[in-house]
Amino acid sequence: MTVHFIGAGPGDPELLTLKAQRLIGSCPVCLYAGSLVPAEVVAGAPEGARVIDTAPLALDEIIAEIEAAHARGQDVARVHSGDPSLYGAIAEQIRRLRALGIAYDIIPGVPAYCAAAAGIGQELTVPEVAQTVILTRTAMKSTGMPEGEDLATLGASGATLAIHLSVRNLLEIERKLAPLYGPDCPVVVAYRVGWPDEMYIRGTLADIRGRVRAQKLTRTALVFVGRVFGESQFPDSALYDPEIPHVLRPRARG
């Protein structure tokens, strides 16, 4: 018996990997985070499968379902949004499974920040503008941020920031980042990426809070901050420069 932690991607069922789709379609037990994973993603569960939305459950209740499946010798598809390695809350589940001697594996999924970049038609690493992307969040009612991972510290790098779980904390984002990036720095808020009602709101650090408030968005959004979202004048990558040879494109002999 194995618990498969499955990354379901940001919401679009067509962004499931083939492996994720196969496992969801074969496991007799499917536990999915219904607040972030559409029911359509797990619609391929086998007929008669035990399919449970874990959004209203506490950790002990989720583990109890897994223990019961283990006792029956039934594999479990534990479906999370995006990629489980990012804010997936799988670490505490894995810790419990290890203590119980229950086998598990992890199936990666499409992260929300990748799907959002695709949705706005944007490369996040543009030559001489941005070559670093920092994935982070801010602390509100959730667990606190470790020392040295506050926005002011991370923003000092000037890197593109992909700020998760923080759409209700835009005032703090503005306060911490405007002195570092400038109040005119472009911001993109990606709401419910991959869902039928997905939305992308563009603005700056100075005005994004008002734009988001006008749309009444309070959850399920990713906040991008960085000059890359407003820059169109940049050099071509050296990757395809005929004057810069590499092993697959040696310099022509003259």
Coordinates of N, CA and C in Angstrom, one line a residue:
M1 N 0.9 -1.2 0.0 CA 0.0 0.0 0.0 C 0.9 1.2 0.0
T2 N 0.5 2.2 -0.8 CA 1.3 3.4 -0.9 C 0.4 4.6 -1.0
V3 N 0.8 5.7 -0.3 CA 0.1 7.0 -0.4 C 0.9 7.8 -1.4
H4 N 0.1 8.2 -2.5 CA 0.7 9.0 -3.5 C 0.3 10.5 -3.4
F5 N 1.3 11.3 -3.0 CA 1.1 12.7 -2.9 C 1.2 13.3 -4.3
I6 N 0.0 13.7 -4.8 CA -0.1 14.1 -6.3 C -0.3 15.6 -6.4
G7 N 0.6 16.2 -7.2 CA 0.5 17.6 -7.6 C -0.6 17.7 -8.7
A8 N -1.7 18.4 -8.4 CA -2.8 18.5 -9.4 C -2.6 19.7 -10.3
G9 N -1.6 20.5 -10.1 CA -1.5 21.7 -10.9 C -2.4 22.8 -10.3
P10 N -2.5 23.9 -11.0 CA -3.2 25.1 -10.4 C -4.8 25.0 -10.5
G11 N -5.3 24.1 -11.3 CA -6.8 24.0 -11.4 C -7.3 23.4 -12.7
D12 N -6.6 23.6 -13.8 CA -7.0 23.1 -15.1 C -6.7 21.6 -15.1
P13 N -7.8 20.7 -15.3 CA -7.6 19.3 -15.3 C -6.6 18.8 -16.4
E14 N -6.5 19.6 -17.4 CA -5.6 19.2 -18.6 C -4.2 19.5 -18.2
L15 N -3.9 20.1 -17.1 CA -2.5 20.3 -16.7 C -2.0 19.2 -15.8
L16 N -2.8 18.2 -15.5 CA -2.4 17.0 -14.8 C -1.3 16.3 -15.6
T17 N -0.3 15.8 -14.9 CA 0.7 14.9 -15.6 C 0.0 13.6 -15.9
L18 N 0.6 12.9 -16.9 CA 0.0 11.5 -17.2 C 0.1 10.6 -16.0
K19 N 1.2 10.7 -15.2 CA 1.3 9.9 -14.1 C 0.3 10.2 -13.0
A20 N 0.0 11.5 -12.8 CA -1.0 11.9 -11.9 C -2.4 11.4 -12.3
Q21 N -2.7 11.5 -13.5 CA -4.0 11.1 -14.1 C -4.1 9.6 -13.9
R22 N -3.0 8.8 -14.2 CA -3.1 7.4 -14.0 C -3.3 7.0 -12.6
L23 N -2.7 7.6 -11.7 CA -2.8 7.2 -10.3 C -4.2 7.6 -9.7
I24 N -4.7 8.8 -10.1 CA -6.0 9.1 -9.6 C -7.0 8.1 -10.1
G25 N -6.8 7.7 -11.4 CA -7.7 6.7 -12.0 C -7.6 5.3 -11.5
S26 N -6.6 5.0 -10.7 CA -6.4 3.6 -10.2 C -6.5 3.4 -8.7
C27 N -6.4 4.5 -7.9 CA -6.4 4.3 -6.5 C -7.9 4.2 -6.0
P28 N -8.1 3.2 -5.1 CA -9.5 3.1 -4.5 C -9.8 4.1 -3.5
V29 N -8.8 4.9 -3.0 CA -9.1 6.0 -2.1 C -8.5 7.3 -2.7
C30 N -9.3 8.3 -2.7 CA -8.8 9.6 -3.2 C -9.1 10.7 -2.2
L31 N -8.1 11.3 -1.6 CA -8.3 12.4 -0.7 C -7.8 13.7 -1.4
Y32 N -8.6 14.7 -1.5 CA -8.2 15.9 -2.3 C -8.6 17.1 -1.5
A33 N -7.8 18.2 -1.7 CA -8.0 19.4 -1.0 C -9.0 20.2 -1.8
G34 N -10.3 20.1 -1.5 CA -11.3 20.6 -2.4 C -11.4 22.1 -2.4
S35 N -10.8 22.8 -1.5 CA -10.8 24.3 -1.5 C -9.9 24.8 -2.6
L36 N -8.9 24.0 -3.0 CA -7.9 24.4 -4.1 C -7.9 23.5 -5.3
V37 N -8.5 22.3 -5.2 CA -8.5 21.4 -6.3 C -9.9 21.2 -6.8
P38 N -10.2 21.5 -8.0 CA -11.5 21.3 -8.6 C -11.9 19.9 -8.6
A39 N -13.2 19.6 -8.4 CA -13.8 18.3 -8.4 C -13.5 17.6 -9.7
E40 N -13.4 18.4 -10.8 CA -13.1 17.8 -12.1 C -11.7 17.1 -12.2
V41 N -10.8 17.5 -11.3 CA -9.5 16.9 -11.3 C -9.5 15.5 -10.8
V42 N -10.4 15.2 -9.9 CA -10.5 13.8 -9.3 C -11.7 13.1 -9.9
A43 N -12.3 13.6 -11.0 CA -13.5 13.0 -11.6 C -13.1 11.6 -12.2
G44 N -11.8 11.4 -12.5 CA -11.4 10.2 -13.1 C -11.1 9.1 -12.1
A45 N -11.5 9.3 -10.8 CA -11.3 8.2 -9.8 C -12.1 7.0 -10.2
P46 N -11.7 5.8 -9.8 CA -12.4 4.6 -10.2 C -13.8 4.6 -9.7
E47 N -14.7 3.9 -10.4 CA -16.1 3.8 -9.9 C -16.1 3.1 -8.5
G48 N -16.8 3.6 -7.6 CA -16.9 3.1 -6.3 C -15.7 3.5 -5.3
A49 N -14.8 4.3 -5.8 CA -13.7 4.8 -5.0 C -14.2 5.7 -3.9
R50 N -13.5 5.6 -2.8 CA -13.8 6.5 -1.6 C -13.1 7.9 -1.9
V51 N -13.9 8.9 -2.3 CA -13.4 10.2 -2.7 C -13.8 11.2 -1.6
I52 N -12.9 11.8 -1.0 CA -13.2 12.7 0.2 C -12.5 14.0 0.0
D53 N -13.3 15.1 0.1 CA -12.8 16.4 0.2 C -12.2 16.7 1.6
T54 N -10.9 16.9 1.7 CA -10.3 17.0 3.0 C -10.3 18.5 3.5
A55 N -10.9 19.4 2.8 CA -10.8 20.8 3.2 C -11.4 21.0 4.6
P56 N -12.5 20.4 5.0 CA -13.0 20.6 6.3 C -12.4 19.7 7.4
L57 N -11.4 18.8 7.0 CA -10.9 17.9 8.0 C -9.6 18.4 8.6
A58 N -9.3 18.0 9.9 CA -8.1 18.3 10.6 C -7.1 17.2 10.2
L59 N -5.8 17.5 10.5 CA -4.7 16.5 10.2 C -5.0 15.1 10.7
D60 N -5.4 15.0 12.0 CA -5.7 13.7 12.6 C -6.7 12.9 11.8
E61 N -7.7 13.6 11.3 CA -8.8 13.0 10.6 C -8.3 12.5 9.2
I62 N -7.5 13.3 8.6 CA -6.9 12.8 7.3 C -6.0 11.6 7.5
I63 N -5.2 11.6 8.5 CA -4.3 10.5 8.8 C -5.1 9.3 9.1
A64 N -6.3 9.5 9.8 CA -7.1 8.3 10.2 C -7.7 7.7 8.9
E65 N -8.0 8.5 7.9 CA -8.5 7.9 6.6 C -7.4 7.1 5.9
I66 N -6.2 7.6 6.0 CA -5.0 6.9 5.4 C -4.7 5.6 6.2
E67 N -4.8 5.7 7.5 CA -4.6 4.4 8.3 C -5.6 3.4 7.9
A68 N -6.9 3.8 7.8 CA -7.9 2.9 7.5 C -7.7 2.2 6.1
A69 N -7.2 3.0 5.1 CA -6.9 2.5 3.8 C -5.7 1.6 3.9
H70 N -4.8 1.9 4.7 CA -3.6 1.0 4.9 C -4.0 -0.3 5.4
A71 N -4.9 -0.3 6.4 CA -5.4 -1.6 7.0 C -6.1 -2.4 5.9
R72 N -6.7 -1.8 5.0 CA -7.4 -2.5 3.9 C -6.5 -2.9 2.7
G73 N -5.3 -2.4 2.8 CA -4.3 -2.6 1.7 C -4.6 -1.8 0.5
Q74 N -5.2 -0.6 0.6 CA -5.7 0.2 -0.5 C -4.7 1.4 -0.7
D75 N -4.3 1.6 -1.9 CA -3.5 2.7 -2.2 C -4.3 4.0 -2.1
V76 N -3.7 5.1 -1.8 CA -4.4 6.4 -1.6 C -3.8 7.4 -2.6
A77 N -4.6 8.1 -3.3 CA -4.2 9.3 -4.1 C -4.5 10.5 -3.2
R78 N -3.4 11.1 -2.7 CA -3.6 12.3 -1.9 C -3.3 13.5 -2.7
V79 N -4.3 14.2 -3.2 CA -4.2 15.2 -4.3 C -4.2 16.6 -3.7
H80 N -3.1 17.3 -4.0 CA -2.9 18.6 -3.6 C -2.8 19.6 -4.8
S81 N -3.0 20.8 -4.6 CA -3.0 21.8 -5.7 C -1.5 22.1 -6.0
G82 N -1.3 22.6 -7.3 CA 0.0 23.0 -7.7 C 1.0 21.9 -7.6
D83 N 2.2 22.2 -7.1 CA 3.2 21.2 -6.9 C 3.3 21.0 -5.4
P84 N 3.3 19.8 -4.9 CA 3.3 19.5 -3.4 C 4.5 20.1 -2.7
S85 N 5.6 20.4 -3.4 CA 6.8 20.9 -2.7 C 6.7 22.3 -2.3
L86 N 5.6 23.0 -2.8 CA 5.5 24.4 -2.4 C 4.2 24.6 -1.6
Y87 N 4.3 25.0 -0.4 CA 3.1 25.3 0.5 C 2.1 24.2 0.4
G88 N 2.5 23.0 0.3 CA 1.6 21.9 0.1 C 1.1 21.2 1.4
A89 N 1.8 21.6 2.5 CA 1.4 21.0 3.9 C 1.6 19.5 3.9
I90 N 2.5 19.0 3.1 CA 2.7 17.6 3.1 C 3.8 17.1 4.1
A91 N 4.6 18.1 4.5 CA 5.7 17.7 5.4 C 5.2 17.0 6.7
E92 N 4.1 17.6 7.3 CA 3.6 17.0 8.5 C 2.9 15.7 8.3
Q93 N 2.3 15.6 7.1 CA 1.6 14.3 6.7 C 2.7 13.2 6.6
I94 N 3.8 13.6 5.9 CA 4.9 12.6 5.7 C 5.5 12.2 7.0
R95 N 5.6 13.2 7.9 CA 6.2 12.8 9.3 C 5.3 11.8 10.0
R96 N 4.0 11.9 9.9 CA 3.1 11.0 10.5 C 3.2 9.6 9.8
L97 N 3.3 9.6 8.4 CA 3.3 8.4 7.7 C 4.6 7.6 8.0
R98 N 5.7 8.3 8.2 CA 7.0 7.7 8.5 C 6.9 7.0 9.9
A99 N 6.2 7.7 10.8 CA 6.1 7.2 12.2 C 5.2 5.9 12.2
L100 N 4.3 5.9 11.2 CA 3.3 4.7 11.1 C 3.9 3.6 10.2
G101 N 5.0 3.9 9.6 CA 5.6 2.9 8.7 C 4.8 2.7 7.4
I102 N 4.1 3.8 6.9 CA 3.3 3.7 5.7 C 4.1 4.3 4.6
A103 N 4.2 3.6 3.5 CA 5.0 4.0 2.3 C 4.3 5.2 1.6
Y104 N 5.1 6.0 1.0 CA 4.6 7.2 0.2 C 5.5 7.5 -0.9
D105 N 5.0 8.2 -1.9 CA 5.8 8.8 -2.9 C 5.2 10.2 -3.3
I106 N 5.9 10.9 -4.1 CA 5.4 12.3 -4.4 C 5.5 12.4 -6.0
I107 N 4.4 12.9 -6.5 CA 4.2 13.1 -8.0 C 4.2 14.6 -8.2
P108 N 5.2 15.2 -8.8 CA 5.2 16.6 -9.0 C 4.1 17.1 -9.9
G109 N 3.7 18.4 -9.7 CA 2.7 19.0 -10.5 C 3.1 20.3 -11.0
V110 N 2.3 21.0 -11.9 CA 2.6 22.3 -12.4 C 2.4 23.4 -11.3
P111 N 3.5 24.1 -10.9 CA 3.3 25.1 -9.9 C 2.5 26.3 -10.4
A112 N 1.8 26.9 -9.5 CA 0.9 28.1 -9.8 C 1.7 29.2 -10.5
Y113 N 2.9 29.4 -10.0 CA 3.7 30.6 -10.6 C 4.1 30.3 -12.0
C114 N 4.3 29.0 -12.4 CA 4.6 28.7 -13.8 C 3.4 28.8 -14.6
A115 N 2.2 28.3 -14.1 CA 1.0 28.5 -14.9 C 0.6 29.9 -15.1
A116 N 0.8 30.7 -14.0 CA 0.5 32.1 -14.1 C 1.4 32.9 -15.1
A117 N 2.6 32.6 -15.1 CA 3.5 33.2 -16.1 C 3.1 32.8 -17.5
A118 N 2.7 31.6 -17.7 CA 2.2 31.1 -19.0 C 0.9 31.9 -19.4
G119 N 0.0 32.1 -18.3 CA -1.2 32.7 -18.6 C -1.1 34.2 -19.0
I120 N -0.1 34.8 -18.6 CA 0.1 36.2 -19.0 C 1.1 36.3 -20.1
G121 N 1.6 35.2 -20.6 CA 2.5 35.2 -21.7 C 3.9 35.8 -21.4
Q122 N 4.4 35.4 -20.3 CA 5.6 36.1 -19.7 C 6.7 35.1 -19.4
E123 N 7.9 35.4 -19.8 CA 9.1 34.7 -19.3 C 9.5 35.5 -18.0
L124 N 9.9 34.7 -17.0 CA 10.3 35.3 -15.7 C 11.7 35.6 -15.6
T125 N 12.5 35.1 -16.5 CA 14.0 35.3 -16.5 C 14.4 35.9 -17.8
V126 N 14.4 37.3 -17.9 CA 14.7 38.0 -19.1 C 16.2 38.6 -19.0
P127 N 17.0 38.5 -20.0 CA 18.4 38.9 -20.0 C 18.5 40.3 -19.5
E128 N 19.4 40.5 -18.5 CA 19.8 41.8 -18.0 C 18.7 42.5 -17.2
V129 N 17.5 41.9 -17.1 CA 16.4 42.5 -16.3 C 16.2 41.6 -15.0
A130 N 16.0 40.4 -15.2 CA 15.7 39.5 -14.1 C 16.2 38.1 -14.4
Q131 N 17.1 37.6 -13.5 CA 17.6 36.2 -13.7 C 17.4 35.4 -12.4
T132 N 16.6 36.0 -11.5 CA 16.4 35.3 -10.2 C 14.9 35.4 -9.9
V133 N 14.3 34.3 -9.5 CA 12.9 34.3 -9.0 C 12.9 33.8 -7.6
I134 N 12.3 34.5 -6.7 CA 12.2 34.1 -5.3 C 10.7 33.8 -5.0
L135 N 10.5 32.6 -4.5 CA 9.2 32.1 -4.1 C 9.0 32.3 -2.6
T136 N 8.1 33.0 -2.2 CA 7.9 33.3 -0.8 C 6.5 33.6 -0.4
R137 N 6.2 33.9 0.8 CA 4.9 34.3 1.2 C 5.0 35.3 2.4
T138 N 4.0 35.8 2.9 CA 4.0 36.7 4.1 C 3.2 36.0 5.2
A139 N 3.5 36.5 6.4 CA 2.8 35.9 7.5 C 1.6 36.7 8.0
M140 N 0.5 36.1 8.0 CA -0.7 36.8 8.6 C -1.2 36.0 9.8
K141 N -2.2 35.1 9.5 CA -2.7 34.2 10.5 C -2.0 32.9 10.5
S142 N -1.2 32.6 9.4 CA -0.5 31.4 9.3 C 0.8 31.4 10.1
T143 N 1.5 30.3 10.1 CA 2.8 30.3 10.8 C 3.7 31.4 10.4
G144 N 4.6 31.8 11.3 CA 5.4 33.0 11.1 C 6.6 32.6 10.1
M145 N 7.2 33.7 9.5 CA 8.3 33.5 8.6 C 9.6 33.3 9.4
P146 N 10.5 32.4 8.9 CA 11.8 32.3 9.6 C 12.6 33.6 9.5
E147 N 13.5 33.7 10.5 CA 14.4 34.9 10.5 C 15.1 35.0 9.2
G148 N 15.2 36.2 8.6 CA 15.9 36.5 7.4 C 15.1 36.2 6.1
E149 N 13.8 35.8 6.3 CA 13.0 35.6 5.1 C 11.8 36.6 5.0
D150 N 12.0 37.8 5.6 CA 11.0 38.8 5.5 C 11.1 39.5 4.2
L151 N 10.1 40.2 3.8 CA 10.1 40.9 2.4 C 11.2 41.9 2.3
A152 N 11.5 42.6 3.3 CA 12.6 43.6 3.2 C 13.9 43.0 2.9
T153 N 14.2 41.8 3.5 CA 15.4 41.1 3.3 C 15.5 40.5 1.9
L154 N 14.4 39.9 1.5 CA 14.4 39.2 0.2 C 14.3 40.3 -0.9
G155 N 13.6 41.4 -0.7 CA 13.4 42.4 -1.7 C 14.7 43.2 -1.9
A156 N 15.6 43.1 -1.0 CA 16.9 43.8 -1.2 C 17.7 43.2 -2.4
S157 N 17.4 42.0 -2.8 CA 18.0 41.4 -3.9 C 17.6 42.0 -5.2
G158 N 16.4 42.6 -5.3 CA 15.9 43.1 -6.5 C 15.4 42.1 -7.4
A159 N 15.3 40.8 -7.0 CA 14.8 39.7 -7.8 C 13.3 39.8 -8.0
T160 N 12.8 39.1 -9.0 CA 11.4 38.9 -9.2 C 10.8 38.1 -8.0
L161 N 9.8 38.6 -7.4 CA 9.2 37.9 -6.3 C 7.8 37.3 -6.7
A162 N 7.6 36.1 -6.3 CA 6.3 35.4 -6.5 C 5.8 35.1 -5.1
I163 N 4.9 36.0 -4.7 CA 4.5 36.0 -3.3 C 3.2 35.2 -3.1
H164 N 3.2 34.1 -2.5 CA 2.0 33.2 -2.3 C 1.2 33.6 -1.0
L165 N 0.0 33.3 -1.0 CA -0.9 33.3 0.2 C -0.9 34.7 0.8
S166 N -0.9 35.8 0.0 CA -0.7 37.1 0.5 C -1.5 38.2 -0.1
V167 N -2.6 37.8 -0.8 CA -3.4 38.8 -1.5 C -4.1 39.7 -0.5
R168 N -4.3 39.3 0.7 CA -4.9 40.1 1.7 C -3.9 41.0 2.5
N169 N -2.6 40.9 2.1 CA -1.5 41.6 2.8 C -0.8 42.5 1.8
L170 N -1.6 43.1 0.9 CA -1.0 44.0 -0.1 C -0.5 45.3 0.5
L171 N -1.1 45.8 1.5 CA -0.6 47.0 2.1 C 0.8 46.8 2.7
E172 N 1.0 45.6 3.3 CA 2.4 45.3 3.9 C 3.4 45.1 2.7
I173 N 2.9 44.5 1.6 CA 3.8 44.3 0.5 C 4.2 45.6 -0.1
E174 N 3.3 46.6 -0.2 CA 3.6 47.9 -0.7 C 4.6 48.6 0.3
R175 N 4.3 48.5 1.5 CA 5.2 49.2 2.5 C 6.6 48.7 2.5
K176 N 6.8 47.4 2.4 CA 8.1 46.8 2.5 C 8.9 46.9 1.2
L177 N 8.1 46.9 0.1 CA 8.8 46.8 -1.2 C 9.0 48.1 -2.0
A178 N 8.0 49.0 -1.8 CA 8.1 50.3 -2.6 C 9.4 51.0 -2.3
P179 N 10.0 51.0 -1.1 CA 11.3 51.7 -1.0 C 12.4 51.0 -1.7
L180 N 12.2 49.7 -2.0 CA 13.3 48.9 -2.6 C 13.1 48.8 -4.2
Y181 N 11.9 48.6 -4.6 CA 11.6 48.5 -6.0 C 11.1 49.8 -6.7
G182 N 10.7 50.7 -5.9 CA 10.0 51.9 -6.4 C 8.5 51.7 -6.5
P183 N 7.8 52.8 -6.2 CA 6.3 52.6 -6.2 C 5.7 52.3 -7.6
D184 N 6.5 52.6 -8.6 CA 6.0 52.4 -10.0 C 6.4 50.9 -10.5
C185 N 7.0 50.1 -9.6 CA 7.4 48.8 -10.0 C 6.1 48.0 -10.4
P186 N 6.2 47.3 -11.5 CA 5.0 46.5 -12.0 C 4.7 45.3 -11.0
V187 N 3.4 45.1 -10.8 CA 2.8 44.0 -10.0 C 1.7 43.3 -10.8
V188 N 1.7 42.0 -10.8 CA 0.7 41.2 -11.4 C 0.1 40.3 -10.3
V189 N -1.2 40.4 -10.2 CA -2.0 39.5 -9.3 C -2.7 38.5 -10.1
A190 N -2.4 37.2 -9.9 CA -3.0 36.1 -10.7 C -4.0 35.4 -9.8
Y191 N -5.2 35.5 -10.1 CA -6.3 34.9 -9.3 C -6.8 33.6 -9.9
R192 N -6.9 32.6 -9.1 CA -7.4 31.3 -9.5 C -6.9 30.8 -10.9
V193 N -5.6 30.7 -10.9 CA -5.0 30.3 -12.2 C -5.5 28.9 -12.6
G194 N -5.9 28.8 -13.8 CA -6.3 27.5 -14.3 C -7.8 27.1 -14.1
W195 N -8.5 28.0 -13.4 CA -9.9 27.8 -13.1 C -10.7 28.6 -14.2
P196 N -11.9 28.2 -14.4 CA -12.7 29.0 -15.4 C -12.8 30.5 -15.2
D197 N -12.7 30.9 -13.9 CA -12.9 32.3 -13.6 C -11.5 33.0 -13.3
E198 N -10.4 32.4 -13.9 CA -9.1 33.0 -13.6 C -9.1 34.5 -14.0
M199 N -8.2 35.2 -13.4 CA -8.2 36.7 -13.7 C -6.7 37.2 -13.4
Y200 N -6.3 38.1 -14.2 CA -4.9 38.7 -14.0 C -5.1 40.2 -13.9
I201 N -4.6 40.7 -12.8 CA -4.8 42.2 -12.6 C -3.4 42.8 -12.6
R202 N -3.2 43.7 -13.4 CA -1.9 44.4 -13.5 C -1.9 45.8 -12.9
G203 N -0.9 46.2 -12.2 CA -0.8 47.5 -11.6 C 0.7 47.7 -11.2
T204 N 0.8 48.6 -10.2 CA 2.1 48.9 -9.6 C 2.0 48.7 -8.1
L205 N 3.2 48.8 -7.5 CA 3.1 48.7 -6.0 C 2.3 49.8 -5.4
A206 N 2.2 51.0 -6.1 CA 1.4 52.1 -5.6 C -0.1 51.9 -5.7
D207 N -0.5 51.2 -6.7 CA -2.0 51.2 -7.0 C -2.6 49.8 -7.0
I208 N -1.8 48.7 -6.8 CA -2.4 47.4 -7.0 C -3.4 47.0 -5.9
R209 N -3.2 47.6 -4.7 CA -4.1 47.3 -3.7 C -5.6 47.7 -4.0
G210 N -5.7 49.0 -4.5 CA -7.0 49.5 -4.9 C -7.6 48.7 -6.1
R211 N -6.8 48.2 -7.0 CA -7.3 47.5 -8.2 C -7.8 46.1 -7.7
V212 N -7.1 45.5 -6.8 CA -7.5 44.2 -6.3 C -8.8 44.3 -5.4
R213 N -8.8 45.4 -4.6 CA -10.0 45.6 -3.8 C -11.2 45.9 -4.6
A214 N -11.0 46.5 -5.8 CA -12.2 46.8 -6.6 C -12.8 45.5 -7.2
Q215 N -11.9 44.5 -7.3 CA -12.4 43.2 -7.8 C -12.8 42.3 -6.7
K216 N -12.7 42.7 -5.4 CA -13.1 42.0 -4.2 C -12.4 40.6 -4.1
L217 N -11.1 40.6 -4.4 CA -10.4 39.3 -4.3 C -9.8 39.2 -2.9
T218 N -10.0 38.1 -2.3 CA -9.4 38.0 -0.9 C -8.7 36.7 -0.7
R219 N -8.6 35.8 -1.7 CA -7.9 34.5 -1.5 C -7.6 33.9 -2.9
T220 N -6.8 32.8 -2.8 CA -6.5 32.0 -4.0 C -5.9 32.9 -5.1
A221 N -4.9 33.7 -4.7 CA -4.2 34.6 -5.7 C -2.7 34.6 -5.4
L222 N -1.9 34.8 -6.5 CA -0.5 34.9 -6.4 C -0.1 36.3 -6.8
V223 N 0.9 36.9 -6.1 CA 1.3 38.2 -6.3 C 2.7 38.2 -6.9
F224 N 2.9 38.7 -8.1 CA 4.2 38.9 -8.7 C 4.6 40.3 -8.5
V225 N 5.9 40.5 -8.2 CA 6.5 41.9 -8.1 C 7.8 41.8 -8.9
G226 N 8.0 42.7 -9.8 CA 9.3 42.8 -10.5 C 9.3 43.6 -11.7
R227 N 10.5 44.2 -12.1 CA 10.6 45.0 -13.3 C 10.4 44.2 -14.6
V228 N 10.6 42.9 -14.5 CA 10.4 42.0 -15.7 C 9.0 42.2 -16.3
F229 N 8.0 42.5 -15.5 CA 6.6 42.6 -15.9 C 6.3 43.8 -16.7
G230 N 7.3 44.8 -16.8 CA 7.0 46.0 -17.5 C 8.1 46.3 -18.5
E231 N 9.1 45.5 -18.6 CA 10.2 45.8 -19.5 C 10.2 45.1 -20.8
S232 N 10.3 45.8 -21.9 CA 10.3 45.3 -23.2 C 11.6 45.5 -24.0
Q233 N 12.4 46.4 -23.4 CA 13.7 46.7 -24.1 C 14.8 45.9 -23.3
F234 N 15.2 44.8 -23.9 CA 16.3 44.0 -23.3 C 17.0 43.3 -24.4
P235 N 18.3 42.9 -24.2 CA 19.0 42.3 -25.2 C 18.6 40.8 -25.5
D236 N 18.8 40.4 -26.7 CA 18.5 39.0 -27.0 C 19.4 38.1 -26.1
S237 N 18.9 36.9 -25.8 CA 19.7 35.9 -25.1 C 20.9 35.5 -25.9
A238 N 22.0 35.2 -25.2 CA 23.2 34.7 -25.9 C 23.0 33.3 -26.5
L239 N 21.9 32.6 -26.0 CA 21.7 31.2 -26.4 C 21.7 31.1 -27.9
Y240 N 21.0 32.0 -28.7 CA 20.9 31.9 -30.1 C 21.7 32.9 -30.9
D241 N 22.6 33.6 -30.2 CA 23.5 34.6 -30.9 C 24.5 33.9 -31.8
P242 N 24.5 34.2 -33.1 CA 25.4 33.5 -34.0 C 26.9 33.8 -33.7
E243 N 27.1 34.9 -33.0 CA 28.5 35.4 -32.7 C 29.0 34.7 -31.4
I244 N 28.2 33.9 -30.8 CA 28.6 33.2 -29.5 C 28.4 31.7 -29.8
P245 N 29.5 31.0 -30.1 CA 29.4 29.6 -30.4 C 29.3 28.8 -29.2
H246 N 28.7 27.6 -29.3 CA 28.7 26.6 -28.3 C 28.9 25.2 -28.9
V247 N 28.9 24.2 -28.1 CA 29.2 22.9 -28.6 C 28.3 22.4 -29.7
L248 N 27.0 22.8 -29.7 CA 26.1 22.3 -30.7 C 26.1 23.3 -31.9
R249 N 26.7 24.5 -31.7 CA 26.7 25.4 -32.8 C 28.1 26.1 -32.9
P250 N 29.1 25.3 -33.3 CA 30.5 25.8 -33.3 C 30.6 27.0 -34.3
R251 N 31.6 27.9 -34.1 CA 31.8 29.0 -35.0 C 32.2 28.5 -36.4
A252 N 31.5 29.1 -37.4 CA 31.8 28.7 -38.7 C 33.2 29.1 -39.1
R253 N 33.9 28.3 -39.8 CA 35.3 28.6 -40.2 C 35.2 29.5 -41.4
G254 N 35.9 30.6 -41.3 CA 36.0 31.6 -42.4 C 37.2 31.3 -43.2

